[in-house]
Amino acid sequence: MDVPYEISADPARLDAARVHHWLSTDAYWALGRSREKQDLAIAGSLNFGAYDTVTGEQAGYARVVTDRATFAWLCDVYVAPAARGRGLGTALVEAVRDHLKPYGLRRVMLATDDAHGLYEKVGFRTLEDPGRWMTLGLQ
């Protein structure tokens, strides 16, 4: 990374207002998400923030929904526009992967329209048999 960042799973460090603004105004998967909905998502998840080590300002976010035993869903991965192109997205996802490793999860899933290359660098692969997977409530 060009600029030093610290990645932390400490929920007390999150700037929830900033995360809500990023996701609800700039993330295709969360456009228009209410602050109440975002706060509920944060409360029910394992959250990661990326912080500039010079200013302390939050520059990235990722959220994991997990039982910490068998399964996890990585979602809401976001890097602030000013921090993009420096490897922070990859570092953030690597930190999530490394944090989850001791749980011995059978599977970590995610969905993306445009960042396959980033996730592949960290070890994610497309589904070998997508016909096995189903979803409820696609919107």
mmCIF file of C-alpha atoms in Angstrom:
data_model
loop_
_atom_site.group_PDB
_atom_site.id
_atom_site.type_symbol
_atom_site.label_atom_id
_atom_site.label_comp_id
_atom_site.label_asym_id
_atom_site.label_seq_id
_atom_site.Cartn_x
_atom_site.Cartn_y
_atom_site.Cartn_z
ATOM 1 C CA MET A 1 0.000 0.000 0.000
ATOM 2 C CA ASP A 2 1.194 3.515 -0.772
ATOM 3 C CA VAL A 3 -0.275 5.060 2.390
ATOM 4 C CA PRO A 4 -0.096 3.231 5.695
ATOM 5 C CA TYR A 5 -3.426 1.974 6.959
ATOM 6 C CA GLU A 6 -4.384 0.057 10.050
ATOM 7 C CA ILE A 7 -7.205 -2.452 9.770
ATOM 8 C CA SER A 8 -9.202 -3.101 12.910
ATOM 9 C CA ALA A 9 -12.237 -5.140 13.935
ATOM 10 C CA ASP A 10 -12.852 -2.862 16.935
ATOM 11 C CA PRO A 11 -16.491 -1.728 16.574
ATOM 12 C CA ALA A 12 -15.836 1.326 18.771
ATOM 13 C CA ARG A 13 -13.604 2.790 16.047
ATOM 14 C CA LEU A 14 -16.203 2.676 13.275
ATOM 15 C CA ASP A 15 -17.532 5.932 11.923
ATOM 16 C CA ALA A 16 -21.073 4.621 11.343
ATOM 17 C CA ALA A 17 -22.271 7.876 9.790
ATOM 18 C CA ARG A 18 -19.426 7.799 7.264
ATOM 19 C CA VAL A 19 -20.042 4.122 6.458
ATOM 20 C CA HIS A 20 -23.740 4.827 5.913
ATOM 21 C CA HIS A 21 -22.962 7.784 3.655
ATOM 22 C CA TRP A 22 -20.500 5.769 1.577
ATOM 23 C CA LEU A 23 -22.796 2.813 1.092
ATOM 24 C CA SER A 24 -26.108 4.620 0.655
ATOM 25 C CA THR A 25 -24.771 7.134 -1.886
ATOM 26 C CA ASP A 26 -21.913 5.392 -3.716
ATOM 27 C CA ALA A 27 -22.213 1.596 -3.483
ATOM 28 C CA TYR A 28 -24.406 0.069 -6.212
ATOM 29 C CA TRP A 29 -25.607 -2.697 -3.881
ATOM 30 C CA ALA A 30 -26.717 -0.372 -1.064
ATOM 31 C CA LEU A 31 -27.925 2.809 -2.739
ATOM 32 C CA GLY A 32 -30.638 4.415 -0.657
ATOM 33 C CA ARG A 33 -30.107 2.111 2.345
ATOM 34 C CA SER A 34 -31.501 3.857 5.407
ATOM 35 C CA ARG A 35 -29.309 4.778 8.358
ATOM 36 C CA GLU A 36 -31.511 2.640 10.592
ATOM 37 C CA LYS A 37 -31.005 -0.392 8.320
ATOM 38 C CA GLN A 38 -27.241 0.234 8.179
ATOM 39 C CA ASP A 39 -26.988 0.541 11.958
ATOM 40 C CA LEU A 40 -28.860 -2.772 12.350
ATOM 41 C CA ALA A 41 -26.493 -4.398 9.838
ATOM 42 C CA ILE A 42 -23.464 -3.132 11.755
ATOM 43 C CA ALA A 43 -24.900 -4.303 15.083
ATOM 44 C CA GLY A 44 -25.472 -7.842 13.767
ATOM 45 C CA SER A 45 -22.112 -8.250 12.045
ATOM 46 C CA LEU A 46 -18.389 -8.511 12.483
ATOM 47 C CA ASN A 47 -17.110 -5.173 11.177
ATOM 48 C CA PHE A 48 -13.732 -4.072 9.879
ATOM 49 C CA GLY A 49 -12.491 -0.539 9.400
ATOM 50 C CA ALA A 50 -9.382 0.658 7.601
ATOM 51 C CA TYR A 51 -7.855 3.760 9.154
ATOM 52 C CA ASP A 52 -5.195 6.139 7.881
ATOM 53 C CA THR A 53 -2.349 5.843 10.400
ATOM 54 C CA VAL A 54 -1.466 9.534 10.021
ATOM 55 C CA THR A 55 -4.901 11.152 10.324
ATOM 56 C CA GLY A 56 -6.861 8.333 11.979
ATOM 57 C CA GLU A 57 -9.605 8.905 9.421
ATOM 58 C CA GLN A 58 -11.572 5.864 8.308
ATOM 59 C CA ALA A 59 -10.816 5.051 4.671
ATOM 60 C CA GLY A 60 -12.477 1.665 4.210
ATOM 61 C CA TYR A 61 -15.042 -0.741 5.558
ATOM 62 C CA ALA A 62 -16.024 -4.401 5.312
ATOM 63 C CA ARG A 63 -18.724 -6.374 7.067
ATOM 64 C CA VAL A 64 -19.040 -10.101 7.745
ATOM 65 C CA VAL A 65 -22.206 -11.943 8.702
ATOM 66 C CA THR A 66 -21.124 -15.167 10.398
ATOM 67 C CA ASP A 67 -21.929 -17.797 12.999
ATOM 68 C CA ARG A 68 -18.161 -18.007 13.684
ATOM 69 C CA ALA A 69 -18.401 -21.792 13.338
ATOM 70 C CA THR A 70 -19.358 -22.931 9.827
ATOM 71 C CA PHE A 71 -20.198 -20.040 7.499
ATOM 72 C CA ALA A 72 -19.537 -16.376 6.727
ATOM 73 C CA TRP A 73 -20.850 -13.867 4.213
ATOM 74 C CA LEU A 74 -18.487 -11.018 3.286
ATOM 75 C CA CYS A 75 -20.352 -7.895 2.245
ATOM 76 C CA ASP A 76 -20.325 -4.102 2.120
ATOM 77 C CA VAL A 77 -16.637 -3.939 1.191
ATOM 78 C CA TYR A 78 -15.932 -0.295 0.420
ATOM 79 C CA VAL A 79 -12.853 1.892 -0.008
ATOM 80 C CA ALA A 80 -13.222 5.683 -0.029
ATOM 81 C CA PRO A 81 -12.576 7.185 -3.471
ATOM 82 C CA ALA A 82 -9.519 9.137 -2.270
ATOM 83 C CA ALA A 83 -7.916 5.913 -0.964
ATOM 84 C CA ARG A 84 -8.517 3.752 -4.034
ATOM 85 C CA GLY A 85 -5.762 2.420 -6.251
ATOM 86 C CA ARG A 86 -3.306 1.904 -3.386
ATOM 87 C CA GLY A 87 -4.018 -1.730 -2.509
ATOM 88 C CA LEU A 88 -6.253 -0.952 0.440
ATOM 89 C CA GLY A 89 -9.171 -3.043 -0.849
ATOM 90 C CA THR A 90 -6.945 -6.092 -1.167
ATOM 91 C CA ALA A 91 -5.383 -5.468 2.256
ATOM 92 C CA LEU A 92 -8.837 -5.090 3.814
ATOM 93 C CA VAL A 93 -10.100 -8.377 2.362
ATOM 94 C CA GLU A 94 -6.860 -10.138 3.359
ATOM 95 C CA ALA A 95 -7.329 -8.893 6.919
ATOM 96 C CA VAL A 96 -10.887 -10.225 6.948
ATOM 97 C CA ARG A 97 -9.712 -13.587 5.585
ATOM 98 C CA ASP A 98 -6.953 -13.812 8.166
ATOM 99 C CA HIS A 99 -9.290 -12.834 11.012
ATOM 100 C CA LEU A 100 -11.769 -15.550 10.006
ATOM 101 C CA LYS A 101 -9.180 -18.311 9.524
ATOM 102 C CA PRO A 102 -9.018 -19.453 13.191
ATOM 103 C CA TYR A 103 -12.775 -20.121 13.176
ATOM 104 C CA GLY A 104 -12.270 -23.035 10.767
ATOM 105 C CA LEU A 105 -15.257 -21.990 8.647
ATOM 106 C CA ARG A 106 -16.363 -24.378 5.954
ATOM 107 C CA ARG A 107 -17.241 -21.581 3.561
ATOM 108 C CA VAL A 108 -16.914 -17.818 3.143
ATOM 109 C CA MET A 109 -19.154 -16.400 0.425
ATOM 110 C CA LEU A 110 -19.618 -13.054 -1.271
ATOM 111 C CA ALA A 111 -21.295 -11.535 -4.289
ATOM 112 C CA THR A 112 -19.832 -8.902 -6.597
ATOM 113 C CA ASP A 113 -20.659 -7.390 -9.962
ATOM 114 C CA ASP A 114 -17.295 -5.798 -10.631
ATOM 115 C CA ALA A 115 -14.455 -6.771 -8.285
ATOM 116 C CA HIS A 116 -13.750 -10.400 -9.142
ATOM 117 C CA GLY A 117 -10.033 -9.710 -9.660
ATOM 118 C CA LEU A 118 -9.618 -8.207 -6.210
ATOM 119 C CA TYR A 119 -11.262 -11.174 -4.496
ATOM 120 C CA GLU A 120 -9.386 -13.713 -6.627
ATOM 121 C CA LYS A 121 -6.081 -12.205 -5.419
ATOM 122 C CA VAL A 122 -7.146 -13.119 -1.882
ATOM 123 C CA GLY A 123 -8.216 -16.664 -2.769
ATOM 124 C CA PHE A 124 -11.916 -16.437 -3.650
ATOM 125 C CA ARG A 125 -13.111 -18.433 -6.674
ATOM 126 C CA THR A 126 -16.316 -18.521 -8.685
ATOM 127 C CA LEU A 127 -18.747 -21.286 -7.776
ATOM 128 C CA GLU A 128 -17.918 -24.578 -9.458
ATOM 129 C CA ASP A 129 -21.548 -25.670 -9.387
ATOM 130 C CA PRO A 130 -23.771 -22.582 -9.159
ATOM 131 C CA GLY A 131 -26.808 -24.745 -9.871
ATOM 132 C CA ARG A 132 -26.593 -26.061 -6.291
ATOM 133 C CA TRP A 133 -27.072 -22.607 -4.804
ATOM 134 C CA MET A 134 -30.413 -20.915 -4.273
ATOM 135 C CA THR A 135 -31.536 -17.584 -2.899
ATOM 136 C CA LEU A 136 -34.707 -16.158 -1.415
ATOM 137 C CA GLY A 137 -35.837 -12.570 -1.813
ATOM 138 C CA LEU A 138 -33.657 -11.232 -4.598
ATOM 139 C CA GLN A 139 -34.245 -7.524 -4.999
#
